[in-house]
Tab-separated table of C-alpha atoms in Angstrom:
chain	number	residue	atom	x	y	z
A	1	UNK	CA	127.043	116.335	91.004
A	2	UNK	CA	126.324	113.351	93.230
A	3	UNK	CA	128.325	114.911	96.079
A	4	UNK	CA	126.318	118.129	95.727
A	5	UNK	CA	123.046	116.216	95.785
A	6	UNK	CA	124.184	114.122	98.764
A	7	UNK	CA	125.298	117.012	100.969
A	8	UNK	CA	122.280	119.230	100.229
A	9	UNK	CA	119.478	116.649	100.203
A	10	UNK	CA	117.868	118.281	97.168
A	11	UNK	CA	115.246	116.528	95.098
A	12	UNK	CA	116.354	115.852	91.514
A	13	UNK	CA	113.944	118.438	90.103
A	14	UNK	CA	115.156	121.081	92.541
A	15	UNK	CA	118.746	120.339	91.622
A	16	UNK	CA	118.281	120.741	87.872
A	17	UNK	CA	116.199	123.938	88.250
A	18	UNK	CA	118.584	125.715	90.659
A	19	UNK	CA	120.628	128.662	89.395
A	20	UNK	CA	123.542	130.664	90.778
A	21	UNK	CA	121.070	133.471	91.469
A	22	UNK	CA	119.355	131.146	93.959
A	23	UNK	CA	122.373	131.252	96.296
A	24	UNK	CA	122.384	133.666	99.223
A	25	UNK	CA	124.938	134.354	101.938
A	26	UNK	CA	123.266	135.571	105.123
A	27	UNK	CA	124.570	138.021	107.746
A	28	UNK	CA	126.218	135.119	109.620
A	29	UNK	CA	128.148	133.991	106.536
A	30	UNK	CA	125.992	130.887	106.064
A	31	UNK	CA	125.257	129.911	102.467
A	32	UNK	CA	121.704	129.034	101.422
A	33	UNK	CA	120.128	127.800	98.223
A	34	UNK	CA	116.571	128.979	97.591
A	35	UNK	CA	114.485	126.344	95.818
A	36	UNK	CA	110.959	125.749	94.653
A	37	UNK	CA	110.130	122.241	95.737
A	38	UNK	CA	107.295	119.780	95.878
A	39	UNK	CA	103.882	121.374	95.499
A	40	UNK	CA	105.533	124.590	94.234
A	41	UNK	CA	106.535	125.443	97.802
A	42	UNK	CA	109.450	127.823	98.250
A	43	UNK	CA	112.158	126.875	100.692
A	44	UNK	CA	115.856	127.033	101.319
A	45	UNK	CA	118.560	124.495	102.062
A	46	UNK	CA	121.949	124.939	103.651
A	47	UNK	CA	124.926	124.862	101.282
A	48	UNK	CA	127.647	123.292	103.426
A	49	UNK	CA	131.330	123.615	102.568
A	50	UNK	CA	131.354	120.316	100.682
A	51	UNK	CA	128.574	121.548	98.377
A	52	UNK	CA	130.328	124.862	97.772
A	53	UNK	CA	133.579	123.066	96.916
A	54	UNK	CA	131.791	120.767	94.476
A	55	UNK	CA	130.036	123.755	92.912
A	56	UNK	CA	133.309	125.674	92.517
A	57	UNK	CA	134.964	122.696	90.798
A	58	UNK	CA	131.978	122.147	88.519
A	59	UNK	CA	131.814	125.835	87.571
A	60	UNK	CA	135.552	125.875	86.801
A	61	UNK	CA	135.197	122.744	84.628
A	62	UNK	CA	132.431	124.493	82.715
A	63	UNK	CA	134.573	127.633	82.268
A	64	UNK	CA	132.509	129.853	84.590
A	65	UNK	CA	133.858	132.127	87.324
A	66	UNK	CA	133.825	130.777	90.873
A	67	UNK	CA	133.673	134.258	92.417
A	68	UNK	CA	130.034	135.045	93.319
A	69	UNK	CA	130.386	138.714	92.308
A	70	UNK	CA	131.138	137.565	88.742
A	71	UNK	CA	128.273	135.081	88.465
A	72	UNK	CA	125.449	135.372	85.973
A	73	UNK	CA	122.403	134.709	88.192
A	74	UNK	CA	120.687	132.742	85.393
A	75	UNK	CA	123.506	130.160	85.181
A	76	UNK	CA	122.252	126.693	86.170
A	77	UNK	CA	124.070	125.127	89.127
A	78	UNK	CA	124.407	121.922	87.158
A	79	UNK	CA	125.067	122.094	83.496
A	80	UNK	CA	126.547	120.129	80.715
A	81	UNK	CA	130.302	120.328	80.343
A	82	UNK	CA	129.902	121.293	76.685
A	83	UNK	CA	127.663	124.324	77.033
A	84	UNK	CA	125.861	126.815	79.218
A	85	UNK	CA	122.550	124.967	79.353
A	86	UNK	CA	121.445	123.112	82.427
A	87	UNK	CA	120.744	119.421	82.442
A	88	UNK	CA	117.311	117.839	82.495
A	89	UNK	CA	115.903	115.583	85.210
A	90	UNK	CA	116.049	112.722	82.709
A	91	UNK	CA	119.763	113.364	82.063
A	92	UNK	CA	120.474	113.614	85.808
A	93	UNK	CA	118.684	110.284	86.313
A	94	UNK	CA	120.822	108.648	83.600
A	95	UNK	CA	124.087	110.046	85.010
A	96	UNK	CA	123.306	108.937	88.558
A	97	UNK	CA	122.143	105.471	87.476
A	98	UNK	CA	125.308	105.010	85.398
A	99	UNK	CA	127.502	106.109	88.322
A	100	UNK	CA	125.804	103.710	90.747
A	101	UNK	CA	125.949	100.862	88.208
A	102	UNK	CA	129.683	101.446	87.756
A	103	UNK	CA	130.235	101.526	91.526
A	104	UNK	CA	128.183	98.333	91.881
A	105	UNK	CA	130.371	96.618	89.298
A	106	UNK	CA	133.516	97.576	91.196
A	107	UNK	CA	132.094	96.358	94.523
A	108	UNK	CA	130.231	93.267	93.274
A	109	UNK	CA	132.812	90.703	94.326
A	110	UNK	CA	133.898	92.288	97.612
A	111	UNK	CA	130.448	93.349	98.811
A	112	UNK	CA	127.562	91.796	96.834
A	113	UNK	CA	124.860	93.186	99.145
A	114	UNK	CA	126.062	96.772	98.742
A	115	UNK	CA	126.508	96.264	95.001
A	116	UNK	CA	122.877	95.162	94.730
A	117	UNK	CA	121.708	98.246	96.666
A	118	UNK	CA	123.718	100.458	94.327
A	119	UNK	CA	122.190	98.800	91.258
A	120	UNK	CA	118.736	99.776	92.563
A	121	UNK	CA	119.771	103.295	93.648
A	122	UNK	CA	118.106	106.355	92.154
A	123	UNK	CA	118.793	110.099	92.386
A	124	UNK	CA	116.321	110.198	95.294
A	125	UNK	CA	118.516	107.691	97.142
A	126	UNK	CA	121.080	110.457	97.702
A	127	UNK	CA	118.366	112.456	99.495
A	128	UNK	CA	117.637	109.499	101.779
A	129	UNK	CA	121.354	109.001	102.388
A	130	UNK	CA	121.756	112.715	103.179
A	131	UNK	CA	119.080	112.494	105.859
A	132	UNK	CA	120.337	109.228	107.344
A	133	UNK	CA	123.941	110.427	107.554
A	134	UNK	CA	122.979	113.845	108.951
A	135	UNK	CA	121.044	112.146	111.756
A	136	UNK	CA	123.831	109.627	112.400
A	137	UNK	CA	126.306	112.501	112.671
A	138	UNK	CA	124.251	114.290	115.307
A	139	UNK	CA	121.929	116.621	113.399
A	140	UNK	CA	118.616	117.074	115.179
A	141	UNK	CA	115.527	115.531	113.609
A	142	UNK	CA	113.849	118.939	113.286
A	143	UNK	CA	116.933	120.370	111.552
A	144	UNK	CA	116.923	117.547	109.005
A	145	UNK	CA	113.153	117.956	108.532
A	146	UNK	CA	113.561	121.665	107.861
A	147	UNK	CA	116.436	121.159	105.419
A	148	UNK	CA	114.481	118.486	103.519
A	149	UNK	CA	111.379	120.701	103.733
A	150	UNK	CA	109.147	117.902	104.963
A	151	UNK	CA	105.719	119.013	106.128
A	152	UNK	CA	105.676	116.451	108.921
A	153	UNK	CA	108.253	115.256	111.420
A	154	UNK	CA	106.907	111.725	110.971
A	155	UNK	CA	108.076	111.771	107.331
A	156	UNK	CA	111.609	112.636	108.425
A	157	UNK	CA	111.586	110.141	111.300
A	158	UNK	CA	111.652	107.244	108.820
A	159	UNK	CA	115.378	107.977	108.473
A	160	UNK	CA	115.925	106.975	112.095
A	161	UNK	CA	115.702	103.245	111.234
A	162	UNK	CA	119.459	102.788	111.308
A	163	UNK	CA	119.618	104.265	114.792
A	164	UNK	CA	117.726	101.242	116.142
A	165	UNK	CA	120.835	99.057	115.857
A	166	UNK	CA	123.006	101.623	117.625
A	167	UNK	CA	120.351	102.228	120.256
A	168	UNK	CA	119.996	98.486	120.975
A	169	UNK	CA	123.775	98.120	121.392
A	170	UNK	CA	124.126	101.176	123.613
A	171	UNK	CA	121.170	100.442	125.881
A	172	UNK	CA	121.961	96.719	125.887
A	173	UNK	CA	125.537	97.480	126.896
A	174	UNK	CA	124.432	99.854	129.635
A	175	UNK	CA	122.104	97.274	131.178
A	176	UNK	CA	123.849	94.004	130.460
A	177	UNK	CA	122.979	91.086	132.729
A	178	UNK	CA	125.746	90.287	135.221
A	179	UNK	CA	127.882	87.262	134.394
A	180	UNK	CA	126.797	84.164	136.324
């Protein structure tokens, strides 16, 4: 569930409302998830291989077919393991918070700063992490903006903060003062 959220960048509400019928494969073989997002705006996000693998495993755990031709379009992407119903935003929040709290406990001694970040993490944090990692791995700013469905490029550009460190090192290294 967290992997799916991380690699798609979906908002929590979009994630819990999505159904198998929302998935489309285009003429190029790319997988898309159609969502209704903030402000009731329709959009679509890419379903990369990692998301499809997570979905297949989750469907199998729930006893549903993983073959798209056999899907019931009304089946929620995320559901409880003990039934067909989807999960609520409140339940998703609780699951994610519990996961991050557990991870924080494991990391507390070795990396207290990261553990503290994890204790404060929310489901929306995976969306921020999705954007930051996509940009760090070479995705264009406009591509990330479109996948997150931001109205403005300036909203998406806030995820470039971590690039400042890399930029300073690279430019600093390229124009280092000669040794005296």
